Coordinates of C-alpha atoms in Angstrom, one line a residue:
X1 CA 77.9 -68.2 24.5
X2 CA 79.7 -68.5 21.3
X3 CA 81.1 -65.3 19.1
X4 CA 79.1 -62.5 17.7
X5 CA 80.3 -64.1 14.4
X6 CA 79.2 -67.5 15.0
X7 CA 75.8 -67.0 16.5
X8 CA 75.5 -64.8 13.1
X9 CA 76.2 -68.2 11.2
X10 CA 73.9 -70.0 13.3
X11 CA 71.0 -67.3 12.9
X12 CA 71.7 -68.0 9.1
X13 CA 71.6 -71.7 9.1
X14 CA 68.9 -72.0 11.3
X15 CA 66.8 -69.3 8.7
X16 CA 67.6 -71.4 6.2
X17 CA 67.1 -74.9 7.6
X18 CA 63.9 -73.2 8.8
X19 CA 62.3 -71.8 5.2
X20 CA 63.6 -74.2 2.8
X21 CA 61.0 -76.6 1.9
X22 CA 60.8 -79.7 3.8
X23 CA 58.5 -82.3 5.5
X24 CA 57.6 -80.7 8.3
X25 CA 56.0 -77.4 6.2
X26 CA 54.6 -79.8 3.7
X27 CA 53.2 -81.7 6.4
X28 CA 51.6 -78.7 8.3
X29 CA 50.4 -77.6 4.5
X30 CA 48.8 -81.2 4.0
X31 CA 47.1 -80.4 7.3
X32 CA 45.8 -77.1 6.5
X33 CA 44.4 -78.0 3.1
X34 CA 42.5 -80.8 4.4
X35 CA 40.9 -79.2 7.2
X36 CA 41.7 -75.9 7.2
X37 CA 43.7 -72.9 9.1
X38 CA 42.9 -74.0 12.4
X39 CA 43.8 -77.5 11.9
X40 CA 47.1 -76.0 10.0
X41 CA 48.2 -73.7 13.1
X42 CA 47.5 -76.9 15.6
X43 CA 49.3 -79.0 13.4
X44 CA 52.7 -76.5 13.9
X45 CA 51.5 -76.3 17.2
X46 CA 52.2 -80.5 17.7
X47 CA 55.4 -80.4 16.0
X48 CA 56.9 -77.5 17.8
X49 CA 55.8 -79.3 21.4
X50 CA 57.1 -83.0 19.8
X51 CA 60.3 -81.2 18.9
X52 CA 61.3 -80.0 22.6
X53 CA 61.7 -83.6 23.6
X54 CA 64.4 -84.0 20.3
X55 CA 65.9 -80.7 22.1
X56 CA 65.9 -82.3 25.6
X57 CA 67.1 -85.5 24.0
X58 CA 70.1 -83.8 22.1
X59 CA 71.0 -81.6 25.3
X60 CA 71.3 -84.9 27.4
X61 CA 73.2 -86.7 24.6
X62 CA 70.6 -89.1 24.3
X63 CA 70.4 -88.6 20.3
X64 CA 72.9 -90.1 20.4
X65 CA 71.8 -93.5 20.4
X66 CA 71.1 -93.7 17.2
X67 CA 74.0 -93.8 15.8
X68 CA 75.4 -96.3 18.3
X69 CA 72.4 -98.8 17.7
X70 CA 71.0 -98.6 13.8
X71 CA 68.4 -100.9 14.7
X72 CA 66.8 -98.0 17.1
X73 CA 67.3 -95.6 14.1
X74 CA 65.6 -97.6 11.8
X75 CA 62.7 -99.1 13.9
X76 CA 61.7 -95.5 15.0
X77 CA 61.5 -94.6 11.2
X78 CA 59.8 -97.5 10.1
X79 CA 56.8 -96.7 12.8
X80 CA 57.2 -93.0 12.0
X81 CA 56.8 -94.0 8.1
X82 CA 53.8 -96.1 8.4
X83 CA 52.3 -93.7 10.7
X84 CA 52.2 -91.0 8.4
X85 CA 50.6 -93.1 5.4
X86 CA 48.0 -94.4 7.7
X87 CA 47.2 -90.3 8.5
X88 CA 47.1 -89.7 4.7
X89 CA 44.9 -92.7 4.2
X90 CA 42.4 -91.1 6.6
X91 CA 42.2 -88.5 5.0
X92 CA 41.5 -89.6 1.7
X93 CA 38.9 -92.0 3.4
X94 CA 37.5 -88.7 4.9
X95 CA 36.7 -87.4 1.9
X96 CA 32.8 -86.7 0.7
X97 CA 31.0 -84.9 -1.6
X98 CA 30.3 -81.8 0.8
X99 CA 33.1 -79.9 1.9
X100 CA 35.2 -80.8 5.0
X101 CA 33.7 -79.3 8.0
X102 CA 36.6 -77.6 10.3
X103 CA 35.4 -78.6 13.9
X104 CA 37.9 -78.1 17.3
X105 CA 37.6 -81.7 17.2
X106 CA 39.9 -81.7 14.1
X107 CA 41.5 -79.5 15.3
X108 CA 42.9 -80.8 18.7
X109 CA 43.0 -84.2 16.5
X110 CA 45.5 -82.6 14.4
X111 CA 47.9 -81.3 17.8
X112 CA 48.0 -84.9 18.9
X113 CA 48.6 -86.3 15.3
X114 CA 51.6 -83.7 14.6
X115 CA 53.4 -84.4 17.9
X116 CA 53.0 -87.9 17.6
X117 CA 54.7 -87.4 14.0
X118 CA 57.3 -85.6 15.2
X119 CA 58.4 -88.2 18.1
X120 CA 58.8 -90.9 15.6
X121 CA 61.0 -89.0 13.0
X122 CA 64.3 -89.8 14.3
X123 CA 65.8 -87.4 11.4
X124 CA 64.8 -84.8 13.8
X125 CA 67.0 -86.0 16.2
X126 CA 70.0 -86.8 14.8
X127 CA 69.8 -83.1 12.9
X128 CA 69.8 -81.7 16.1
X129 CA 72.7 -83.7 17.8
X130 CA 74.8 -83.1 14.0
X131 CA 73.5 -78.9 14.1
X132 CA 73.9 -77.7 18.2
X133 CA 77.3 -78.8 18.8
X134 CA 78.6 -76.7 15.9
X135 CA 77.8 -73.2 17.7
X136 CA 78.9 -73.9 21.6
X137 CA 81.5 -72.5 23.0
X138 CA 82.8 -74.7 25.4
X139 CA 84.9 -72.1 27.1
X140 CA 81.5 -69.9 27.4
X141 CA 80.3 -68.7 30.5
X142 CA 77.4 -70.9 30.7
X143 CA 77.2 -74.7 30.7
X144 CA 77.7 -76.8 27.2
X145 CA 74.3 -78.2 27.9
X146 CA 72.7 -74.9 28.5
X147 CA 73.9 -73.3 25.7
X148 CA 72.5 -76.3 23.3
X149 CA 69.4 -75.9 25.2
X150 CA 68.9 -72.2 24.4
X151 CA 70.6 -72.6 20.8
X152 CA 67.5 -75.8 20.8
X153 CA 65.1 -73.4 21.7
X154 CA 65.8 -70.7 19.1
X155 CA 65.7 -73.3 16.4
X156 CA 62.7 -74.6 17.4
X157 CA 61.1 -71.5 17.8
X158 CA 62.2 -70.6 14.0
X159 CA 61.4 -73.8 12.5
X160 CA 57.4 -73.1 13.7
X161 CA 57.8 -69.6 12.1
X162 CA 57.5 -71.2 9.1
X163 CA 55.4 -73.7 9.6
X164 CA 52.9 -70.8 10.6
X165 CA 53.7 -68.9 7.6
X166 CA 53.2 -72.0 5.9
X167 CA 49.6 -72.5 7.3
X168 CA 48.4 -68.7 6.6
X169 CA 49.3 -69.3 2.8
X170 CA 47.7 -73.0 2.2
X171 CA 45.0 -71.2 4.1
X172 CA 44.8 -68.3 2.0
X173 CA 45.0 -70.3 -1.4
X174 CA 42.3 -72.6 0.0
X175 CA 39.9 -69.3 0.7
X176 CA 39.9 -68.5 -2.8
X177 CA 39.3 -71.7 -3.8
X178 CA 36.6 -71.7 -0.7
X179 CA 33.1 -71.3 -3.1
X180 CA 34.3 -74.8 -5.2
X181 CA 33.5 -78.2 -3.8
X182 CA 35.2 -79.5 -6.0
X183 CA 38.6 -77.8 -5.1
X184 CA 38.0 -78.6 -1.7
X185 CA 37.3 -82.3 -2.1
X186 CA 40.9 -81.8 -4.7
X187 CA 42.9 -80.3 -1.6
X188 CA 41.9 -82.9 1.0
X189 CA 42.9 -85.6 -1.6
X190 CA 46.6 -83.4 -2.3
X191 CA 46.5 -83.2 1.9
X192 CA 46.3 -87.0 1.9
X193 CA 48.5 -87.3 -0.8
X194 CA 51.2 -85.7 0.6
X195 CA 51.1 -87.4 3.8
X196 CA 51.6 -90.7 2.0
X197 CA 54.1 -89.4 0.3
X198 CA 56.2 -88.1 2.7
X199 CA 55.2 -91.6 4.7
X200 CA 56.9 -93.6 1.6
X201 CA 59.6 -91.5 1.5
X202 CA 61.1 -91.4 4.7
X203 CA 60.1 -95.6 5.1
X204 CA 62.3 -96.0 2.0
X205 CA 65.1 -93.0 2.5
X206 CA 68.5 -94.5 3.4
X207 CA 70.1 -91.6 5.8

């Protein structure tokens, strides 16, 4: 494996990469404040299982392909894109005038939903095939594609830290906002919202 100092580096970045605010812990928020903790951990649950095959995919060079062939690249965030706008439109179409019931139903909906989501976000990808390379030691002991797999791993493993984190806290704001209807109906509208959002803005982002 690499140095003592550069693994140090890479246990920064990846801390960093991991708690600065970004789609994925807006997503899993969006998640938990329309239907709750359970749906919230699931939802971090999806993208940290979706994310493996961006891991597997970087390890094997196969990330790769998208900068090789744009149209890949592009096609992959398109259908990402529209997916997520179509989730948030759901939601807002879920809405009622009684509070969102939180059902395992929901729940395992919101797994499948999140791993789906992270599949088609080619960003994913290419961040991993731009972020591994930069900490293997290619005179290490082990294999270059090990060490990217492990260094995968870790990253993985840190970016669903905060996605957890992230669904404890929408989960604790909604609990004292629990006794309102009102506020409930509010965050499963903001949930929705910020699906679409994020929906319109990686369909129109240019990187």
């Amino acid at each position: 494996m690499a140095s003592t100092e550069v693994l140090i580096a890479f246990a920064i970045a990846t801390a960093l990469f991991a708690y600065f605010p970004g789609p994925a812990l807006l997503y899993t928020a969006a998640q938990t404040l329309a239907r709750g903790r359970r749906a919230g951990l699931m939802a971090a649950l999806g993208i940290h299982v979706g994310c493996y095959a961006h891991v597997i995919a970087a390890t094997l060079g196969l990330s790769a392909v998208f900068r090789y062939v744009p149209e890949a690249y592009t096609a992959l965030k398109i259908a990402g894109a529209a997916y997520l706008v179509w989730l948030g439109v759901q939601m807002l179409r879920g809405g009622t005038d009684e509070a969102p019931k939180v059902t395992p139903k929901s729940a395992r909906r919101a797994f499948a939903e999140s791993i789906v989501v992270e599949l088609l976000n080619p960003k994913v990808a290419i961040f991993f095939i731009a972020f591994l390379p930069q900490f293997v030691d290619p005179a290490g002991s082990l294999p270059i594609w090990l060490q990217s797999l492990i260094l995968g791993v870790i990253v993985n493993f840190a970016f669903s830290s905060a996605d957890v984190v992230t669904a404890f806290t929408a989960s604790a704001v909604m609990g004292r906002l629990r006794k309102s209807g009102t506020a409930e109906r509010l965050a499963r509208w903001i949930g929705g919202g910020l699906l679409i959002g994020l929906g319109l803005k990686l369909g129109i982002d240019k990187t």
